[in-house]
XYZ file of C-alpha atoms in Angstrom:
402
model
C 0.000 0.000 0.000
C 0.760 3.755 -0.486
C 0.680 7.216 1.273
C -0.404 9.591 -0.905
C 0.152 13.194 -0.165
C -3.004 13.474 2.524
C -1.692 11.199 4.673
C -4.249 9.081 3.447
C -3.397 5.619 2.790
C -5.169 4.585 -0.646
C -4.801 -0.069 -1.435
C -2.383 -0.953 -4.037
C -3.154 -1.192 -7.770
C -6.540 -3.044 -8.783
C -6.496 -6.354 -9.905
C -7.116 -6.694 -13.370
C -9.656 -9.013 -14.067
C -10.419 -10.695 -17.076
C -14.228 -11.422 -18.258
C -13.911 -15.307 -18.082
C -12.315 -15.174 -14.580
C -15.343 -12.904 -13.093
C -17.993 -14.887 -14.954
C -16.391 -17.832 -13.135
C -15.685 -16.464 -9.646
C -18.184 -17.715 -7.152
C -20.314 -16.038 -4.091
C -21.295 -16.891 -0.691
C -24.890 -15.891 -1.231
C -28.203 -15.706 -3.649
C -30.947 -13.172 -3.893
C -32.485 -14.948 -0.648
C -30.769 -12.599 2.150
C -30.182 -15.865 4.805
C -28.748 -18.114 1.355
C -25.337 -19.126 1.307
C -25.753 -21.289 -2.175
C -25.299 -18.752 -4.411
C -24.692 -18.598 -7.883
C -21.659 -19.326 -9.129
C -21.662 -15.656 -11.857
C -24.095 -13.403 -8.966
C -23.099 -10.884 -6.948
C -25.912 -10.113 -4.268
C -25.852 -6.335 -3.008
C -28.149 -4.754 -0.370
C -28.852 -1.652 -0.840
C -31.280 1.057 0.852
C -34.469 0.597 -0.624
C -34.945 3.756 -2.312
C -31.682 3.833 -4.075
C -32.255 0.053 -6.117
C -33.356 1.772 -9.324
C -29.830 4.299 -9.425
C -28.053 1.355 -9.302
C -29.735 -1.269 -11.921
C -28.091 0.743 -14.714
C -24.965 0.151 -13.202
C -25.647 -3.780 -12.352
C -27.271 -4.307 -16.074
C -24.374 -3.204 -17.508
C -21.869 -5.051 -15.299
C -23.983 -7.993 -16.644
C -23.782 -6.919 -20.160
C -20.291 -6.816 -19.616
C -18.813 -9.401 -17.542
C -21.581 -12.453 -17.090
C -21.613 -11.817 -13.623
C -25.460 -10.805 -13.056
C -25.889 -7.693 -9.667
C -28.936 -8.813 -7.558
C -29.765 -5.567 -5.865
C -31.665 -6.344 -2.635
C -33.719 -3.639 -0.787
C -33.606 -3.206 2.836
C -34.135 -1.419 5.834
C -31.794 0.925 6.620
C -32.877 -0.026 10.539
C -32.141 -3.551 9.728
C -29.117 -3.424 7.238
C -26.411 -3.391 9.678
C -27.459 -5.790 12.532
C -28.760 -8.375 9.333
C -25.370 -8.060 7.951
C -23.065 -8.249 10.868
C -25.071 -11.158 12.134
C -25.512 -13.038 8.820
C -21.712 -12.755 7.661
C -20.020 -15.082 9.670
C -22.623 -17.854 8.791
C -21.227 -17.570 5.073
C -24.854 -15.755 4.328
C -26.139 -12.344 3.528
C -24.680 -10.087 1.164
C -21.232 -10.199 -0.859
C -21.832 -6.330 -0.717
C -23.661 -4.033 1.709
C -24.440 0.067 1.216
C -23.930 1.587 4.734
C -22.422 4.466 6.642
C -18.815 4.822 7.374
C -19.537 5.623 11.048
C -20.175 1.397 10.706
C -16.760 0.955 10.113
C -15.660 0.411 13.851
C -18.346 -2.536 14.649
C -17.936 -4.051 11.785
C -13.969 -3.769 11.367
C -14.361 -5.217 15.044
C -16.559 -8.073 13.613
C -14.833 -9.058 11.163
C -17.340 -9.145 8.645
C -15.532 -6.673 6.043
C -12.431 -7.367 3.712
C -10.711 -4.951 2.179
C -11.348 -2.453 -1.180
C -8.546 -1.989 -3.639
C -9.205 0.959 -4.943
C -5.438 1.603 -6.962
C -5.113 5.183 -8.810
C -8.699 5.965 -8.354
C -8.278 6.800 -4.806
C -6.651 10.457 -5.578
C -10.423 11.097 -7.548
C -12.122 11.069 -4.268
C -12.627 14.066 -2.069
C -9.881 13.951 0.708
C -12.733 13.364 3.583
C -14.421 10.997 1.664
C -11.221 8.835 0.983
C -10.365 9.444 4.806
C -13.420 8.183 5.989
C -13.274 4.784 4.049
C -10.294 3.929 5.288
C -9.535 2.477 8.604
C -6.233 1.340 10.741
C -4.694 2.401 7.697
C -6.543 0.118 4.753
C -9.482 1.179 2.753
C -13.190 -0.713 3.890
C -15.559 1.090 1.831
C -16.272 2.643 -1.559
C -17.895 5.589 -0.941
C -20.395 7.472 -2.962
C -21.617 10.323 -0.621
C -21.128 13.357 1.495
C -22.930 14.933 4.049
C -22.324 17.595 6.842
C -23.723 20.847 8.179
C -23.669 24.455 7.705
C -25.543 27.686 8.081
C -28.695 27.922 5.818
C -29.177 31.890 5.781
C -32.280 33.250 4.978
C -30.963 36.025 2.408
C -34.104 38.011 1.899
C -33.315 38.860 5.987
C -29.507 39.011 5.767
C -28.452 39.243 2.296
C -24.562 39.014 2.864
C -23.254 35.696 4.685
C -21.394 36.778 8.299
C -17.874 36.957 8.666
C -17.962 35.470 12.294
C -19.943 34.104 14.922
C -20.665 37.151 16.734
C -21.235 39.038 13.395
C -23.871 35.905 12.648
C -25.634 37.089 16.140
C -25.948 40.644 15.788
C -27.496 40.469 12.323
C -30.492 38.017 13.515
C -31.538 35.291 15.206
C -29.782 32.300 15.249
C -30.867 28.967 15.995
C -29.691 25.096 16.306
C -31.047 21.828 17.560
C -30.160 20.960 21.373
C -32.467 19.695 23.496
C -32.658 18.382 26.920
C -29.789 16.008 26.447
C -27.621 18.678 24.099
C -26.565 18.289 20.720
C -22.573 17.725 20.140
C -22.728 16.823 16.119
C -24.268 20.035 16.107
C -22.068 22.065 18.090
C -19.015 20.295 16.973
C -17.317 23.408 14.406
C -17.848 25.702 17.465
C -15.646 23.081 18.851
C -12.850 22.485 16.460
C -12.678 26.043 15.969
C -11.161 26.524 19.714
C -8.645 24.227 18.713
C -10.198 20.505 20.479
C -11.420 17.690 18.051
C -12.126 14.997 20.284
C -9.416 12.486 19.068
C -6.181 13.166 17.835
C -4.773 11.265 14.648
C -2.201 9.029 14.307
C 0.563 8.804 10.794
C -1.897 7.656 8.812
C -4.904 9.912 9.484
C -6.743 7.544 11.302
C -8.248 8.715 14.803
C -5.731 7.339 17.872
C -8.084 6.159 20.849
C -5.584 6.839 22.957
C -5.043 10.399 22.058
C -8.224 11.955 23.484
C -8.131 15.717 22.566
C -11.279 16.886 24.364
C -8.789 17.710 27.552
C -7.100 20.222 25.601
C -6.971 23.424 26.656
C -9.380 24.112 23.991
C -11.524 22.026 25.259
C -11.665 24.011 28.038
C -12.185 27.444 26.067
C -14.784 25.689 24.616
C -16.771 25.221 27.400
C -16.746 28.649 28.835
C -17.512 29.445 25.451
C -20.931 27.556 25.567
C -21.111 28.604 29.130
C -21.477 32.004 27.827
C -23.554 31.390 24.895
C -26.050 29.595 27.118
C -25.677 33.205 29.706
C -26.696 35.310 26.993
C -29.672 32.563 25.480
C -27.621 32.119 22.057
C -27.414 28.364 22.825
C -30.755 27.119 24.328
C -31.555 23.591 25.776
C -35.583 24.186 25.233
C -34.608 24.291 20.878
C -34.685 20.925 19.558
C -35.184 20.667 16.187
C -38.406 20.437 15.094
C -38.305 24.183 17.602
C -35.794 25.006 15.312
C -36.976 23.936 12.127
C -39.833 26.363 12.652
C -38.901 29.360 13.483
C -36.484 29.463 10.363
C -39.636 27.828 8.474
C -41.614 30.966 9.981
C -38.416 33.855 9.511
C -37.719 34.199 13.119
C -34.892 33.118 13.276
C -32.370 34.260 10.273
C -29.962 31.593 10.603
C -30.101 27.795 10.889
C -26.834 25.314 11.241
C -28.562 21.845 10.225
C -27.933 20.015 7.474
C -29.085 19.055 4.044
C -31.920 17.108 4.796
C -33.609 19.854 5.907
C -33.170 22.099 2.571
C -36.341 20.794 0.765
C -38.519 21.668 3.650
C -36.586 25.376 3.475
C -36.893 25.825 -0.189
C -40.905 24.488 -0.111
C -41.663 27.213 2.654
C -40.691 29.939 0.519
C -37.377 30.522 1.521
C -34.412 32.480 0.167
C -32.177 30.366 1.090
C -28.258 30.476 0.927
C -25.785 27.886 2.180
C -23.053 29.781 4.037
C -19.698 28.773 6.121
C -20.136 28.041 9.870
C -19.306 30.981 11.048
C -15.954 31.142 13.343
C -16.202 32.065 17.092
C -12.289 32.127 17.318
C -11.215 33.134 13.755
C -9.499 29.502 13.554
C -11.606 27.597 10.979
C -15.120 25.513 12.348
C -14.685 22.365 10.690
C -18.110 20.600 11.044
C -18.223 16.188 11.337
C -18.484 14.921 8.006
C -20.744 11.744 7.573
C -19.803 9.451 4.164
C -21.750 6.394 2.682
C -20.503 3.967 1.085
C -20.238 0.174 -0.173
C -18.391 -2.598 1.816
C -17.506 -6.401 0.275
C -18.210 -8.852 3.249
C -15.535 -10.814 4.435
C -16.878 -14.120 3.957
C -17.852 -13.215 -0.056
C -16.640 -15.990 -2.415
C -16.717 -13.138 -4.929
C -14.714 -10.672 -3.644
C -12.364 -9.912 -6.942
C -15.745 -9.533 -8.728
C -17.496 -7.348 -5.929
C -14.175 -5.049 -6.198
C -13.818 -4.844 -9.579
C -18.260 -3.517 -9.523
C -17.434 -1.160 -6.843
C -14.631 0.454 -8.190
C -15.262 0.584 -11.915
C -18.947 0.664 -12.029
C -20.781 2.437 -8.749
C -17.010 4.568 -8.511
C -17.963 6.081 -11.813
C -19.428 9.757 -12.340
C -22.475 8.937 -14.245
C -23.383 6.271 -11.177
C -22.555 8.451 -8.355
C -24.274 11.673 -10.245
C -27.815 8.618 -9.980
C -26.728 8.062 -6.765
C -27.435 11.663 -6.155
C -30.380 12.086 -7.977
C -31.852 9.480 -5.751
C -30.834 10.905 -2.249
C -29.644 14.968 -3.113
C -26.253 14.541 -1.233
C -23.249 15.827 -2.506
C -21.009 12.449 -4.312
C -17.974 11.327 -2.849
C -16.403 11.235 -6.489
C -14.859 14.585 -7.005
C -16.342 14.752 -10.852
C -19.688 14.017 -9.671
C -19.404 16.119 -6.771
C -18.379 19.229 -9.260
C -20.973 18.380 -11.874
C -23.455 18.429 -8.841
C -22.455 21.038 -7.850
C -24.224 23.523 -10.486
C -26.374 23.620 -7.875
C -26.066 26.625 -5.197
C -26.829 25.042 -2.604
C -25.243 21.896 -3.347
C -22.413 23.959 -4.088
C -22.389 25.781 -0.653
C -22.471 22.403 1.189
C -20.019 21.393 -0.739
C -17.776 24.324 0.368
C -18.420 24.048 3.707
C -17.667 20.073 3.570
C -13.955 21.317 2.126
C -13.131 21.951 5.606
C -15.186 19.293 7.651
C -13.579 16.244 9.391
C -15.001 12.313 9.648
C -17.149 11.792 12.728
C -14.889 9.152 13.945
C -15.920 5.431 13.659
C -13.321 3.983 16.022
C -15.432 2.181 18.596
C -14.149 4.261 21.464
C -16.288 7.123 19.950
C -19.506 5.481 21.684
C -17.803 6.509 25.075
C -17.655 10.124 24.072
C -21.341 10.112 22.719
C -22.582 8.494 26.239
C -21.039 11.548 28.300
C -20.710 14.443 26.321
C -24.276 15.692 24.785
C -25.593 15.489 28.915
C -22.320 17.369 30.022
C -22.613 20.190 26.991
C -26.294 20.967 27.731
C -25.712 21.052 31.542
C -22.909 23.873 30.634
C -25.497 25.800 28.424
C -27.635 25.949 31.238
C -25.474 27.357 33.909
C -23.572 24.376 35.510
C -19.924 25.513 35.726
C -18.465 24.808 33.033
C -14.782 23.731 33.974
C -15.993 21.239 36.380
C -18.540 19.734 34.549
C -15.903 19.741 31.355
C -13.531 17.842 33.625
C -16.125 15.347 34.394
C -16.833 14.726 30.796
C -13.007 13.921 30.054
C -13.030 11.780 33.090
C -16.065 10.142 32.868
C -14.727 9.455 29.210
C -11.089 8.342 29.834
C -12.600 5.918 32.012
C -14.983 4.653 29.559
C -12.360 3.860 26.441
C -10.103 2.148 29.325
């Protein structure tokens, strides 16, 4: 394997796979999700239910082309995970399985995933995509979309995007989902921005479990930062997001940091809307948490040089991922598509904004930080003191990952 220049480590050159030798390759499973009898020239390939028909093009063709016939099998997106993790080491389920990188962790854990060689294609993915997919150093997962946060500006209120956080708060209301329990994914840029991701990384851009950053002294900053925003009722426990979703729905509030999913509903009110930058409380840059999907090839696939050879030349092409898109509306992990979507202005603005985001780690020692640290931010917001209750959070977290 390699290093290119992001510190990124991309899988040596593809294999190079002749027509006859795929035709003839066999698989673990059928188009029965609990079969293990497969066909000896099918690939099986759950997939989220609504995104089957943006990829039959793509498994017609591999047909066309190889002998090898794509079942696509819709699922649950509740189910997918659990079904696949559990069915895997019984030589069923899928030989491929859409999913989230944030999976990565259990199912690296599992065993249930083998490894993508992805060769000279890996440079045409965007950097956080390509970081995502690739754990302890080896690439898991092809991946075909982005997603993160940023500010959606209503520009008929404010029609110039802020230059910083405070500027953001003197020209109109402001508003993001919290709730009772708080809301870290949200708050997260606020967070990087003082200088305190919550893991550190190690040579190869993978996150280090044992380098827990949210100690830092920025960590700190932070949370007399939120200590204060929750003083002066900038931050607000009682906003969840359906709260939230309103008042920018209603042009209360000016200014809403959520993410894509939420455009349509924006856009259908009426809206001006403008994507803009999450504006900087510090001047350092607020990097949001960047979520990717993706393809995996189980471990236990009889297939596997066939289920590569789809993934990377057929669903890592631009006309695919540009379906792909069409079918969900989130920016493409493939740098070609995600330009050619990106005609779009608002897909366009995410996709600025996602220039500077960061993974949301997938290393299982993240489920520590998300059992401690929502609780300790909203406590902060509403008036517990805030380098105390901090210093719990790192503790109660240390403790956790050991």
């Amino acid at each position: 394997m390699k290093v290119n220049k992001r510190g990124i480590v991309a899988a040596g050159a593809i294999a190079i796979v002749s027509t006859l030798s795929l035709a003839g390759c066999s698989t673990g499973t059928s188009g029965d999700d609990t079969s293990d009898s497969g066909s000896a020239s099918t690939l099986t390939v759950w997939v989220d239910a609504e995104r089957v028909d943006a990829l039959q093009g793509a498994a017609d063709s591999y047909k066309d082309k190889t002998g090898v016939k794509v079942e696509l099998v819709g699922k649950s997106v509740d189910d997918m995970k659990d079904d696949f993790i559990q069915q895997v080491p019984t030589g069923k389920g899928p030989d491929v399985v859409m999913g989230a990188h944030d999976w990565l962790g259990e199912l690296s854990t599992n065993g249930v995933v083998a490894p993508i060689e992805l060769g000279d294609s890996a440079e045409d993915y965007l950097p956080v995509a390509l970081q995502a997919a690739t754990y302890d150093g080896t690439v898991y997962m092809l991946p075909y979309a982005v997603e993160n946060i940023a500010i959606l500006r209503n520009a008929d209120l404010v029609p110039a995007a802020p230059t910083s956080f405070d500027d953001m708060v003197s020209k109109g209301t402001f508003v993001v989902e919290q709730g009772a329990e708080g809301n870290p994914y949200h708050l997260y840029p606020f967070q990087t921005a003082f200088g305190a991701p919550v893991f550190g990384t190690d040579e190869s851009g993978s996150y280090d479990p044992t380098d827990l950053q949210l100690g830092s002294e920025g960590g700190f900053a932070f949370a007399d930062w939120l200590a204060a925003q929750g003083a002066a009722g900038t931050l607000n426990t009682d906003i969840d997001g359906e709260i939230a979703k309103q008042q920018f729905l209603e042009g209360t509030a000016a200014f809403w940091l959520t993410g894509p999913w939420n455009v349509g509903a924006a856009v259908d009110a009426g809206i001006n809307v403008a994507i803009d930058p999450v504006p900087s409380p510090t001047g350092e840059t607020a990097s949001p948490f960047a979520g990717v999907k993706g393809f995996f090839v189980s471990a236990e696939s009889k297939n596997k040089v066939a289920a590569n050879d789809f993934l990377v030349n057929y669903l890592g092409t631009e006309e695919v991922q540009l379906e792909l898109f069409k079918a969900g509306n989130v920016l493409p992990a493939l740098t070609a598509a995600a330009d050619s979507a990106a005609s779009n202005p608002i897909i366009a603005g995410f996709q600025a904004v996602g220039a500077d985001a960061v993974p949301m780690p997938a290393i299982p020692a993240m489920g520590a930080v998300w059992q401690y640290w929502g609780v300790a931010e909203a406590a902060i917001i509403n008036g517990e003191d805030p380098t105390a209750t901090w210093q719990k959070l790192v503790d109660d977290v240390t403790a956790a990952i050991k």
